CSV table of N, CA, C and O in Angstrom, one decimal:
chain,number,residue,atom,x,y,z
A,1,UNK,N,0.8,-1.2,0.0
A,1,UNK,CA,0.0,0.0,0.0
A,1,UNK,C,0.9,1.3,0.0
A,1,UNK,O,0.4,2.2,-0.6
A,2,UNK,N,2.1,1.5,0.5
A,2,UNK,CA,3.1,2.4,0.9
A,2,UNK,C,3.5,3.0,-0.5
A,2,UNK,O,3.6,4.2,-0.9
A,3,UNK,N,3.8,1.7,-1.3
A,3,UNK,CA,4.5,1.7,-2.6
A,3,UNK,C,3.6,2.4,-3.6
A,3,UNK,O,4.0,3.2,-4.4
A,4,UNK,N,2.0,1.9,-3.6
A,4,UNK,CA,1.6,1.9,-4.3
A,4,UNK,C,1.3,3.9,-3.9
A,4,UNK,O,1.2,4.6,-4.9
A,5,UNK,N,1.0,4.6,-2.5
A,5,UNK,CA,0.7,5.8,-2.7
A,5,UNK,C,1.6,6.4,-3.0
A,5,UNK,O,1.4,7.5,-3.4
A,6,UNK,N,3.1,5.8,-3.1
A,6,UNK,CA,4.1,6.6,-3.1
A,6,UNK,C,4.4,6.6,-4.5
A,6,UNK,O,5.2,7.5,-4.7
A,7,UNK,N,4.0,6.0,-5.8
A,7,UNK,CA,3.7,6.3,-6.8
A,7,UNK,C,3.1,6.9,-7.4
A,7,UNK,O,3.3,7.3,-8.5
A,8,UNK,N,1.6,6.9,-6.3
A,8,UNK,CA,0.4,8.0,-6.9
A,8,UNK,C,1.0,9.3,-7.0
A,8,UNK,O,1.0,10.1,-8.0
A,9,UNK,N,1.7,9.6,-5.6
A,9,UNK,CA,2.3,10.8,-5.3
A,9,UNK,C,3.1,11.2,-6.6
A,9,UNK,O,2.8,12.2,-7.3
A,10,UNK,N,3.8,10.4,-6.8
A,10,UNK,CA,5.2,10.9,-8.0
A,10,UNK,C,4.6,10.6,-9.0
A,10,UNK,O,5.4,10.4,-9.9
A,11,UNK,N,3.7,10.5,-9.3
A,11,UNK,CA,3.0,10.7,-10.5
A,11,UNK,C,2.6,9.1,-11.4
A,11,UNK,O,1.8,9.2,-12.4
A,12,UNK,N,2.9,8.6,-11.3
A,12,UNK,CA,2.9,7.4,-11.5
A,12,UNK,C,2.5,6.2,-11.8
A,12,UNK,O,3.1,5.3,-12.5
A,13,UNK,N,1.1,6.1,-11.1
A,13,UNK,CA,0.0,5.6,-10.7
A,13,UNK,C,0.2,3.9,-11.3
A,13,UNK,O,0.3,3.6,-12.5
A,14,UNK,N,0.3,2.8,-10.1
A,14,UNK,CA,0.6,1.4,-10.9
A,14,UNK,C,-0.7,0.8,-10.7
A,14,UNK,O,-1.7,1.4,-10.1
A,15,UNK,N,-0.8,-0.5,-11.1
A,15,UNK,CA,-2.4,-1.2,-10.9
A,15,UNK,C,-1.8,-2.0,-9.9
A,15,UNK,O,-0.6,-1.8,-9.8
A,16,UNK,N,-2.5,-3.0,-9.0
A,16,UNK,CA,-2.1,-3.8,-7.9
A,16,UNK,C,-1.3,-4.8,-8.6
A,16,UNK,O,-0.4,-5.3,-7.9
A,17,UNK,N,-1.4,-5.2,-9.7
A,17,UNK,CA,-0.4,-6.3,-10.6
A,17,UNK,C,0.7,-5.7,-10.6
A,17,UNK,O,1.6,-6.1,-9.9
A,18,UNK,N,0.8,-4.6,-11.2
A,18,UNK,CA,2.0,-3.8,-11.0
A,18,UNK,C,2.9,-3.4,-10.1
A,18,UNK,O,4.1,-3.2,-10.2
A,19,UNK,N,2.1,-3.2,-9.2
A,19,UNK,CA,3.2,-3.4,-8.0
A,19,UNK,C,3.6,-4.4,-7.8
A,19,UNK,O,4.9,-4.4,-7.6
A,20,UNK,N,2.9,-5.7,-7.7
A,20,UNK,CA,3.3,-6.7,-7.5
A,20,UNK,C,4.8,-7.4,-8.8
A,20,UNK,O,5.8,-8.1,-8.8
A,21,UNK,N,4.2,-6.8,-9.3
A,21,UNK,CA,5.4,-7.3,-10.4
A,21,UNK,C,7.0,-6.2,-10.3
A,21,UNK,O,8.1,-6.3,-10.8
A,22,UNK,N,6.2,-5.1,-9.3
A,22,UNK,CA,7.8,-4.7,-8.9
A,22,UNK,C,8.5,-4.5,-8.3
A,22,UNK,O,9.6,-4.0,-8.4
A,23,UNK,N,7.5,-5.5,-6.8
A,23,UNK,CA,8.2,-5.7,-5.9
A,23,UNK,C,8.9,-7.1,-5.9
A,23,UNK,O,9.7,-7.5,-5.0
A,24,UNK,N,8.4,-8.1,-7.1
A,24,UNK,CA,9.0,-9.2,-7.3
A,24,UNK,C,10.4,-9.0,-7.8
A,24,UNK,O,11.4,-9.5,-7.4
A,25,UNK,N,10.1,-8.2,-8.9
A,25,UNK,CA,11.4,-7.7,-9.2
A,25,UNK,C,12.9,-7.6,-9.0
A,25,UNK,O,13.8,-7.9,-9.7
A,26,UNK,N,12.9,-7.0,-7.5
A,26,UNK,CA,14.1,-6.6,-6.5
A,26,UNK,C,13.6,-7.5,-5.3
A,26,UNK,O,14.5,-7.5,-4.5
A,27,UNK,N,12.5,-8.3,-4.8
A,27,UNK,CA,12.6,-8.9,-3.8
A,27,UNK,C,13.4,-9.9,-3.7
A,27,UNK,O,13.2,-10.9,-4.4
A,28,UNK,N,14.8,-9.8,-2.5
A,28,UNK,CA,15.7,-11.2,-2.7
A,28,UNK,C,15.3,-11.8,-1.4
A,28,UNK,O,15.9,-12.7,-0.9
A,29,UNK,N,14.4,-11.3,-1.1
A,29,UNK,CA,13.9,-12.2,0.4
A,29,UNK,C,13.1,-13.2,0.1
A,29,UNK,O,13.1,-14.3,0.8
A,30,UNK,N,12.2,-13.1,-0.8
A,30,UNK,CA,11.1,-13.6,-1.2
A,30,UNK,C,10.1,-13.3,0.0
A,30,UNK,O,9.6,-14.3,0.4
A,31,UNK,N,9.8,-12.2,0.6
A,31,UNK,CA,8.9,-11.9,1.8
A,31,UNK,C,7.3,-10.9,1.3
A,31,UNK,O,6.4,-10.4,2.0
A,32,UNK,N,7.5,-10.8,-0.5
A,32,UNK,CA,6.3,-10.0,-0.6
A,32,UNK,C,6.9,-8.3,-0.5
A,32,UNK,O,6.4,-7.4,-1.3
A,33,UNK,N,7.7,-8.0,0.4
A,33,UNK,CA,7.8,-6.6,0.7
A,33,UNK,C,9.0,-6.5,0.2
A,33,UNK,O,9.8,-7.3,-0.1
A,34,UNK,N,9.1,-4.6,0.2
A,34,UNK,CA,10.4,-4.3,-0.3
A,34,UNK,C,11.1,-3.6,1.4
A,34,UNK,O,10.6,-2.8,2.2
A,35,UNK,N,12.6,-4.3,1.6
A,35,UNK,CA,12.9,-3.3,2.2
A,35,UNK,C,13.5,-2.1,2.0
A,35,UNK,O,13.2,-1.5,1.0
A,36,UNK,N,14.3,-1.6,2.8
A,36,UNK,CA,15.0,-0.5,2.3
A,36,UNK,C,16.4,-1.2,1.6
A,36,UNK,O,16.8,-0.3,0.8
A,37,UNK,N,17.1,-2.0,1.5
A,37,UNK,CA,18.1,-2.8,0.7
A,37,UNK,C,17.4,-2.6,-0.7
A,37,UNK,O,17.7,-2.0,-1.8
A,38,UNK,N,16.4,-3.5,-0.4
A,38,UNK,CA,15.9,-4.2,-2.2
A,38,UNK,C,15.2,-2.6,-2.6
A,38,UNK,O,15.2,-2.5,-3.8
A,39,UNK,N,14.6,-1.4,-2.0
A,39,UNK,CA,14.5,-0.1,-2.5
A,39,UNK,C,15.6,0.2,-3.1
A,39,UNK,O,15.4,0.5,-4.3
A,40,UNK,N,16.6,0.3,-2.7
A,40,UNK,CA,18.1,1.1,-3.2
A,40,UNK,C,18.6,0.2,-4.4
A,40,UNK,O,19.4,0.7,-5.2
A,41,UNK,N,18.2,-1.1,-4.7
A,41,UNK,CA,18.4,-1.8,-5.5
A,41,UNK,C,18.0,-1.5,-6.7
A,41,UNK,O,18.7,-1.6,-7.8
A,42,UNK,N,16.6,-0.9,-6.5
A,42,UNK,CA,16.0,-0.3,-7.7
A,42,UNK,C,16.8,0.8,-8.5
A,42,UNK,O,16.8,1.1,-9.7
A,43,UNK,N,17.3,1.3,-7.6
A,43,UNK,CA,18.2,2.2,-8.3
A,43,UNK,C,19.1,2.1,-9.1
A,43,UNK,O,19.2,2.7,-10.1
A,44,UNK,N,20.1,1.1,-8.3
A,44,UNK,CA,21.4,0.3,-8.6
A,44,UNK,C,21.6,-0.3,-10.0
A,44,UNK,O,22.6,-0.2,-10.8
A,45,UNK,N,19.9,-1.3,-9.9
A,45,UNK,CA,19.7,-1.8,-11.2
A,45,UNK,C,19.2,-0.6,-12.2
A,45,UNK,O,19.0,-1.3,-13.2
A,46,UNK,N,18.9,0.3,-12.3
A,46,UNK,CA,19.1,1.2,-12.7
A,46,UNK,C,19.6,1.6,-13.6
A,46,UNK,O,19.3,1.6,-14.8
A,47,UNK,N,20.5,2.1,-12.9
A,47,UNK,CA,21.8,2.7,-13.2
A,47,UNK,C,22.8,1.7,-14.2
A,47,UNK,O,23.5,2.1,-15.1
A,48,UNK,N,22.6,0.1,-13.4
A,48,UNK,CA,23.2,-0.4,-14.2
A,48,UNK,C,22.5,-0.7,-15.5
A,48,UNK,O,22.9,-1.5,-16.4
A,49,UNK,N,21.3,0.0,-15.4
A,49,UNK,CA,20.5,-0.7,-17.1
A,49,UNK,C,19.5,-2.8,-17.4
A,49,UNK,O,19.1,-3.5,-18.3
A,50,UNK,N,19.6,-2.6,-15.9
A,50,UNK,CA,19.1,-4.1,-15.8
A,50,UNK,C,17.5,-3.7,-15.5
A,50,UNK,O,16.8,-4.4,-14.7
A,51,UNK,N,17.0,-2.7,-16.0
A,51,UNK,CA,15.0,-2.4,-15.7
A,51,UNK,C,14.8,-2.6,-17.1
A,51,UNK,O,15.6,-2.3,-18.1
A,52,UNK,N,13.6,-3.2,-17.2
A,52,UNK,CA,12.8,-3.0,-18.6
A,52,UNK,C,12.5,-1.7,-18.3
A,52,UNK,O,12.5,-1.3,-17.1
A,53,UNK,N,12.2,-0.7,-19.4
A,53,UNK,CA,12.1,0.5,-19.8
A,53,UNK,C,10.7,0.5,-19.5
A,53,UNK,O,10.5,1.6,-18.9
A,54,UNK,N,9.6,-0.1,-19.6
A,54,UNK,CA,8.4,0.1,-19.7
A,54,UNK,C,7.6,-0.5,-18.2
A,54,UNK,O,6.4,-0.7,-18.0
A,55,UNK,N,8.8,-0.7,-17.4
A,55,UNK,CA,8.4,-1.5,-15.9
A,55,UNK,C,8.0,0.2,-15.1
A,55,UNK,O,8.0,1.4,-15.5
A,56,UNK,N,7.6,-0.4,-13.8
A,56,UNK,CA,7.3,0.9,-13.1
A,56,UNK,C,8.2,1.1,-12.2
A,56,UNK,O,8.3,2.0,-11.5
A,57,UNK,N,8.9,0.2,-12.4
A,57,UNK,CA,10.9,0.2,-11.1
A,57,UNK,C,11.2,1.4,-12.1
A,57,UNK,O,11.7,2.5,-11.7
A,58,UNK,N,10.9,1.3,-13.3
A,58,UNK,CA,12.3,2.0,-14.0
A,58,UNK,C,11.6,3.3,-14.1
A,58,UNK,O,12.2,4.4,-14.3
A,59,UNK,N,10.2,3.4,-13.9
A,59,UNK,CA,9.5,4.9,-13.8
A,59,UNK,C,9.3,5.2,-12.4
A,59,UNK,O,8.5,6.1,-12.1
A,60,UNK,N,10.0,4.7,-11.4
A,60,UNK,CA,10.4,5.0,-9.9
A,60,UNK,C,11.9,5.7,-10.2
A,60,UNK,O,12.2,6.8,-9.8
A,61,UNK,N,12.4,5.0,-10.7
A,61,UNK,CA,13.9,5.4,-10.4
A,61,UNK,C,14.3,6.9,-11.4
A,61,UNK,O,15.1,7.7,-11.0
A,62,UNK,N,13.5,6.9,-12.7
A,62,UNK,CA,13.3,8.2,-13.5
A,62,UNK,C,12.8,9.3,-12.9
A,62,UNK,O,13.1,10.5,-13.2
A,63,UNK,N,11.7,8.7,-11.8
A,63,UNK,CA,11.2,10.3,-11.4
A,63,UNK,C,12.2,10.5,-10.2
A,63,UNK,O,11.6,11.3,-9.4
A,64,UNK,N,12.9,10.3,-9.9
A,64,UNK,CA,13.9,10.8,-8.4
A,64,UNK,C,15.3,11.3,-9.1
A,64,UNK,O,16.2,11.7,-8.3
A,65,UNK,N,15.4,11.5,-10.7
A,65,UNK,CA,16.8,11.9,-11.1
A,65,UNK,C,16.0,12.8,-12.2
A,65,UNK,O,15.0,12.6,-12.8
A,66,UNK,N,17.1,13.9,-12.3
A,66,UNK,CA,16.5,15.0,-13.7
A,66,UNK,C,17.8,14.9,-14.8
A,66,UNK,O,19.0,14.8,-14.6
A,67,UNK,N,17.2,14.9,-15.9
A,67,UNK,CA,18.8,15.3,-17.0
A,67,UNK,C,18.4,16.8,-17.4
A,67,UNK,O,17.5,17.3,-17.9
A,68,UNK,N,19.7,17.4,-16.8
A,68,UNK,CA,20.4,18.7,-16.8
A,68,UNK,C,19.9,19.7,-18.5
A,68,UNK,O,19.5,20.8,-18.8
A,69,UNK,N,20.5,18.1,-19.2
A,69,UNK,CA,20.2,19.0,-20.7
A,69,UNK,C,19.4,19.2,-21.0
A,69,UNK,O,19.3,20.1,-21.8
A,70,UNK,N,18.0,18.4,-20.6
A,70,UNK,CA,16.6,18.5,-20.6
A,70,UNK,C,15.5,19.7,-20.0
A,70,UNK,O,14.5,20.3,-20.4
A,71,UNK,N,16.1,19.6,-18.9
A,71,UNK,CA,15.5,20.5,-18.2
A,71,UNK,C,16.5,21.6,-18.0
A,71,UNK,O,15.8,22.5,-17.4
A,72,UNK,N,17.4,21.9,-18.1
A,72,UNK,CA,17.8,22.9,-18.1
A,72,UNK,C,18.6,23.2,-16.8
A,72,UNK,O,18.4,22.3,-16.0
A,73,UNK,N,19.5,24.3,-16.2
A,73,UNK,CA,20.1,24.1,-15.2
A,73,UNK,C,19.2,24.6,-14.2
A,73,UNK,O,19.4,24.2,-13.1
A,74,UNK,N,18.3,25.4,-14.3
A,74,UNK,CA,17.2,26.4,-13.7
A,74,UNK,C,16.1,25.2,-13.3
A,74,UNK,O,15.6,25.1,-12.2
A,75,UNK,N,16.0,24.5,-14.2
A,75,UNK,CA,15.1,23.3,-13.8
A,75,UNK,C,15.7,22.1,-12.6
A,75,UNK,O,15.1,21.5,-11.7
A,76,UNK,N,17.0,22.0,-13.0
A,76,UNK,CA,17.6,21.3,-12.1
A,76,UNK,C,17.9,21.7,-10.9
A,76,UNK,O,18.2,20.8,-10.0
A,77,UNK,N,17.9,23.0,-10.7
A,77,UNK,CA,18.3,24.4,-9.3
A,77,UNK,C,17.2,23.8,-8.8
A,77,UNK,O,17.4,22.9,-7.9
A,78,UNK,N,15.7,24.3,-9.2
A,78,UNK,CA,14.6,23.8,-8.6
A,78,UNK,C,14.2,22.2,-8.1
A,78,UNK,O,13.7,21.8,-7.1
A,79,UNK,N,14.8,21.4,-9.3
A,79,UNK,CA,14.7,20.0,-8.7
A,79,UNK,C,15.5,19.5,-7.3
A,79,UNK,O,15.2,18.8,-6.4
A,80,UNK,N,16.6,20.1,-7.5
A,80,UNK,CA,17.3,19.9,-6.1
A,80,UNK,C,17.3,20.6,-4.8
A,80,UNK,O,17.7,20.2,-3.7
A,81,UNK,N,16.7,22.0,-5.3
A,81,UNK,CA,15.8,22.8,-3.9
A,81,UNK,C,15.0,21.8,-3.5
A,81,UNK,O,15.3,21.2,-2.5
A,82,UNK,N,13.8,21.4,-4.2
A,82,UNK,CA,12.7,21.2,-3.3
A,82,UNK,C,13.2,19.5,-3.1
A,82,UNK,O,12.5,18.8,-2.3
A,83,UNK,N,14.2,19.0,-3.6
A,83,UNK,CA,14.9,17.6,-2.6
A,83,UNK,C,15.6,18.1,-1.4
A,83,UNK,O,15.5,17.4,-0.4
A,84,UNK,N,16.1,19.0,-1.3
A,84,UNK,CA,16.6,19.8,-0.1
A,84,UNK,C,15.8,19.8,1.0
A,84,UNK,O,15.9,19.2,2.1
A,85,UNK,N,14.6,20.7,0.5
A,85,UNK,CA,14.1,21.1,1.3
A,85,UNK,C,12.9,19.9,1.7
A,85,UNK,O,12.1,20.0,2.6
A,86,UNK,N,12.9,18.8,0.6
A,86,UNK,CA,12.2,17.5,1.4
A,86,UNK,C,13.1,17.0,2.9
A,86,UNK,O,12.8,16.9,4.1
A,87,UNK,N,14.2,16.8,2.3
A,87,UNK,CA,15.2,16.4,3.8
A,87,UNK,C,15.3,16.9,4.7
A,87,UNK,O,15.3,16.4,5.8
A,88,UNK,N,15.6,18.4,4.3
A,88,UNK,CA,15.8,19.5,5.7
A,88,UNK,C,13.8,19.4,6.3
A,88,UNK,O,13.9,18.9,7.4
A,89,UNK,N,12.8,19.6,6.1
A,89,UNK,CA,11.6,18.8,6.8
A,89,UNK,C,12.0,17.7,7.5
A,89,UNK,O,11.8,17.5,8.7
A,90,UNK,N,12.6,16.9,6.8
A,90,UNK,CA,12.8,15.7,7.9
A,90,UNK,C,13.6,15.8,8.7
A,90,UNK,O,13.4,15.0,9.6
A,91,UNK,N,14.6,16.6,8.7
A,91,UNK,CA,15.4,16.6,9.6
A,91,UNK,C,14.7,17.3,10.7
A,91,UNK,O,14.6,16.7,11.8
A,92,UNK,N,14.0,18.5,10.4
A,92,UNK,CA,13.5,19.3,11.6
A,92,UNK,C,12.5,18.1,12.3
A,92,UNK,O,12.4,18.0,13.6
A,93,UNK,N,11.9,17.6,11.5
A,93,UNK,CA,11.0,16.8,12.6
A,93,UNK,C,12.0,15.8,13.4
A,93,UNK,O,11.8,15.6,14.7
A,94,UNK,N,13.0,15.0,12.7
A,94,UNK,CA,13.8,14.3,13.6
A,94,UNK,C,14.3,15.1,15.2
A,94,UNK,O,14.3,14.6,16.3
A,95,UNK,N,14.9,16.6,14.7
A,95,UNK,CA,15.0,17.1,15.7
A,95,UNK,C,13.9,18.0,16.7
A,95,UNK,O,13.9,18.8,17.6
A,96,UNK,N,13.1,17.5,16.1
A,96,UNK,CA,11.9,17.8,17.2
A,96,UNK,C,11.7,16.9,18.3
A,96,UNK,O,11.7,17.1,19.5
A,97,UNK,N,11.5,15.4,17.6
A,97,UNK,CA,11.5,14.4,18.3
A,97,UNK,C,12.5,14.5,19.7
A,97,UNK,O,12.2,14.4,20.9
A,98,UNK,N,14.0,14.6,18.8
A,98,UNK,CA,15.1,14.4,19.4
A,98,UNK,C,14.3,15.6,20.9
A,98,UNK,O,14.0,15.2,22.0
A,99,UNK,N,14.2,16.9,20.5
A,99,UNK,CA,14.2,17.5,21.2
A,99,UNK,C,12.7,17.1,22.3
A,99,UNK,O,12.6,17.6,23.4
A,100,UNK,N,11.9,16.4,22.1
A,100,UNK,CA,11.0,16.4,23.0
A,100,UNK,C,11.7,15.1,23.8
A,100,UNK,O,11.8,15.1,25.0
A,101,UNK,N,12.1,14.2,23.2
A,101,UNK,CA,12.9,13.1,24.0
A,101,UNK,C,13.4,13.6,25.3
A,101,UNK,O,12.9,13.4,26.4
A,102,UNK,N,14.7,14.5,24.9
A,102,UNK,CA,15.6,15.4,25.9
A,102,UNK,C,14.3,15.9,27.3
A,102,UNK,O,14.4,15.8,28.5
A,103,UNK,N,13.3,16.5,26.3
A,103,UNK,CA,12.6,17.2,27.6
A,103,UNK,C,12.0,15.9,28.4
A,103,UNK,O,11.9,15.9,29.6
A,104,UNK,N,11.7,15.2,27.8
A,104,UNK,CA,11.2,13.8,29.2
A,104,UNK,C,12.2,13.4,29.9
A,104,UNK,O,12.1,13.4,31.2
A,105,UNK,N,13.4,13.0,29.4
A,105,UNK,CA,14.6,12.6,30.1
A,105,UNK,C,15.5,13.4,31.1
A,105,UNK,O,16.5,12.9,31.7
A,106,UNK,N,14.8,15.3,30.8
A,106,UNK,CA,15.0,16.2,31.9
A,106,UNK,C,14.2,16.4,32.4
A,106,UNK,O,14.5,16.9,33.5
A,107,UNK,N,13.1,16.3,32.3
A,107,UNK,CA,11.9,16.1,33.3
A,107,UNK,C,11.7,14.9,33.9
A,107,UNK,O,10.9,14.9,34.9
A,108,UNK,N,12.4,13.6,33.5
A,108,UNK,CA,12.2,12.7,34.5
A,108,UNK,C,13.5,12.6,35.3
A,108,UNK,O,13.5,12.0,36.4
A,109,UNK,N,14.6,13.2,34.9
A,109,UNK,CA,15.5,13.5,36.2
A,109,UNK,C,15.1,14.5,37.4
A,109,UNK,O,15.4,14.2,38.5
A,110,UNK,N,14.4,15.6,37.1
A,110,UNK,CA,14.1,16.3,37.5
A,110,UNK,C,13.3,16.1,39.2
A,110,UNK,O,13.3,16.6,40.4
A,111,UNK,N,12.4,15.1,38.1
A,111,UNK,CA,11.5,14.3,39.0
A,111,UNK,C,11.7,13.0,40.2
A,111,UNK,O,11.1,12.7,41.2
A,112,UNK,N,12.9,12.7,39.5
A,112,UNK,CA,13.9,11.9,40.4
A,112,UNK,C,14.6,12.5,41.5
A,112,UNK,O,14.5,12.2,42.7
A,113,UNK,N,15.5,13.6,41.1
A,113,UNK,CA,15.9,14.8,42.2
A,113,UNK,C,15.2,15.1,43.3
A,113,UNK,O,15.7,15.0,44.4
A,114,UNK,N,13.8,15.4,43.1
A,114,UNK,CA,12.7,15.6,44.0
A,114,UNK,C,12.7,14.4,45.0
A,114,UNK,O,12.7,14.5,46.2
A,115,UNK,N,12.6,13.3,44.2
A,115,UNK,CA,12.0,12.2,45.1
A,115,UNK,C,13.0,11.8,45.6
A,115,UNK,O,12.9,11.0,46.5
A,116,UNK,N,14.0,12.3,45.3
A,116,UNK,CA,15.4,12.0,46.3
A,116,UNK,C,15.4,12.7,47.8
A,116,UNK,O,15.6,12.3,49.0
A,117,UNK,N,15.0,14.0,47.2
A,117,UNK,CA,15.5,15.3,48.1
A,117,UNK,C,14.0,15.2,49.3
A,117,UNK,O,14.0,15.7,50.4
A,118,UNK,N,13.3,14.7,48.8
A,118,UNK,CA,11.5,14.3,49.6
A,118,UNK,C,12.5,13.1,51.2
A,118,UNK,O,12.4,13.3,52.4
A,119,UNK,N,13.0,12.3,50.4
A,119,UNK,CA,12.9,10.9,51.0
A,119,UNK,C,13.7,11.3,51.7
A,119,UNK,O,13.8,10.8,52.8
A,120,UNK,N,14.4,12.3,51.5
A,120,UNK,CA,15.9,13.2,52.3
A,120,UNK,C,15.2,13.5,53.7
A,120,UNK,O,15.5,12.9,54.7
A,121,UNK,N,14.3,14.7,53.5
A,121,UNK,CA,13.7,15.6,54.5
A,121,UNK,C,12.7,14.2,55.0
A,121,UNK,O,12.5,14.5,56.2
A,122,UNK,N,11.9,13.0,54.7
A,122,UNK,CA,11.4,12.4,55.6
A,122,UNK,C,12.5,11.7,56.4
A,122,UNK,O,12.6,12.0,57.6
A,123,UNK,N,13.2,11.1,55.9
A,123,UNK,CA,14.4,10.5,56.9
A,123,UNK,C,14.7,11.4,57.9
A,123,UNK,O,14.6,10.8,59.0
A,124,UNK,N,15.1,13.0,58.0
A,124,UNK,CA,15.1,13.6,58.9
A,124,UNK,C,14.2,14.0,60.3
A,124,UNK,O,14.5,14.3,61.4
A,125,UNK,N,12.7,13.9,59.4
A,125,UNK,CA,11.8,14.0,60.6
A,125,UNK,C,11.2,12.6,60.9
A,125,UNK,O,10.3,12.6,61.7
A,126,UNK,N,11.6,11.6,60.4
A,126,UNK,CA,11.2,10.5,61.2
A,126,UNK,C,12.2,9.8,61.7
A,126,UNK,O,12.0,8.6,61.8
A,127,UNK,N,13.6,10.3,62.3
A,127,UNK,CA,14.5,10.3,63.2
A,127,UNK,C,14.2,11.0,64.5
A,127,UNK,O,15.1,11.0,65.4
């Protein structure tokens, strides 16, 4: 289901055979699914020229690369801004996360300090 929105997205659109026929493709698990290995594969094979041209691997792997002479360098400025700026999003959310982590793990020391400094002052008055 992942594959197949993430094709709608890029334009792409495959039938459920079609996916299936291209996740068979690169699957060396035989598990049905692609992981992120047999993803990067699609590429690989690619590059090396081992996709049928008319498969939907090879119209996965065309829409993630631009040619310069085609589009122009202005086209390519743009293609590689908004891949920038897909990653830098992800980064910020990574470090959002990161940063809400930090705040539980200083708020549960925090919280610990207390219950230190509590058990402190009862020890004293039930001596």
């Amino acid at each position: 289901m992942e594959l197949k929105l993430m094709m709608e997205k890029l334009g792409a659109p495959q039938t459920h055979l079609g996916l299936k026929s291209m996740i068979k493709e690169v699957d060396e698990d035989f598990d049905g699914k692609l992981s992120f290995r047999e993803f990067l594969l699609i590429f690989h094979k690619a590059a090396a020229g081992e996709l049928q041209e008319d498969s939907g691997l090879m119209a996965l792997a065309k829409l993630s690369e631009i040619n310069v002479a085609l589009e122009g360098v202005k086209g390519a400025k743009n293609f590689f801004e908004a891949k920038v700026q897909a990653l830098s999003s992800a980064s910020k959310f990574e470090a959002e996360l990161k940063a809400e982590q930090d705040e539980r793990k200083r708020e549960e020391e925090e919280r610990r300090l207390r219950q230190a400094a509590f058990q402190e002052l009862k020890a004293n008055f039930s001596t």
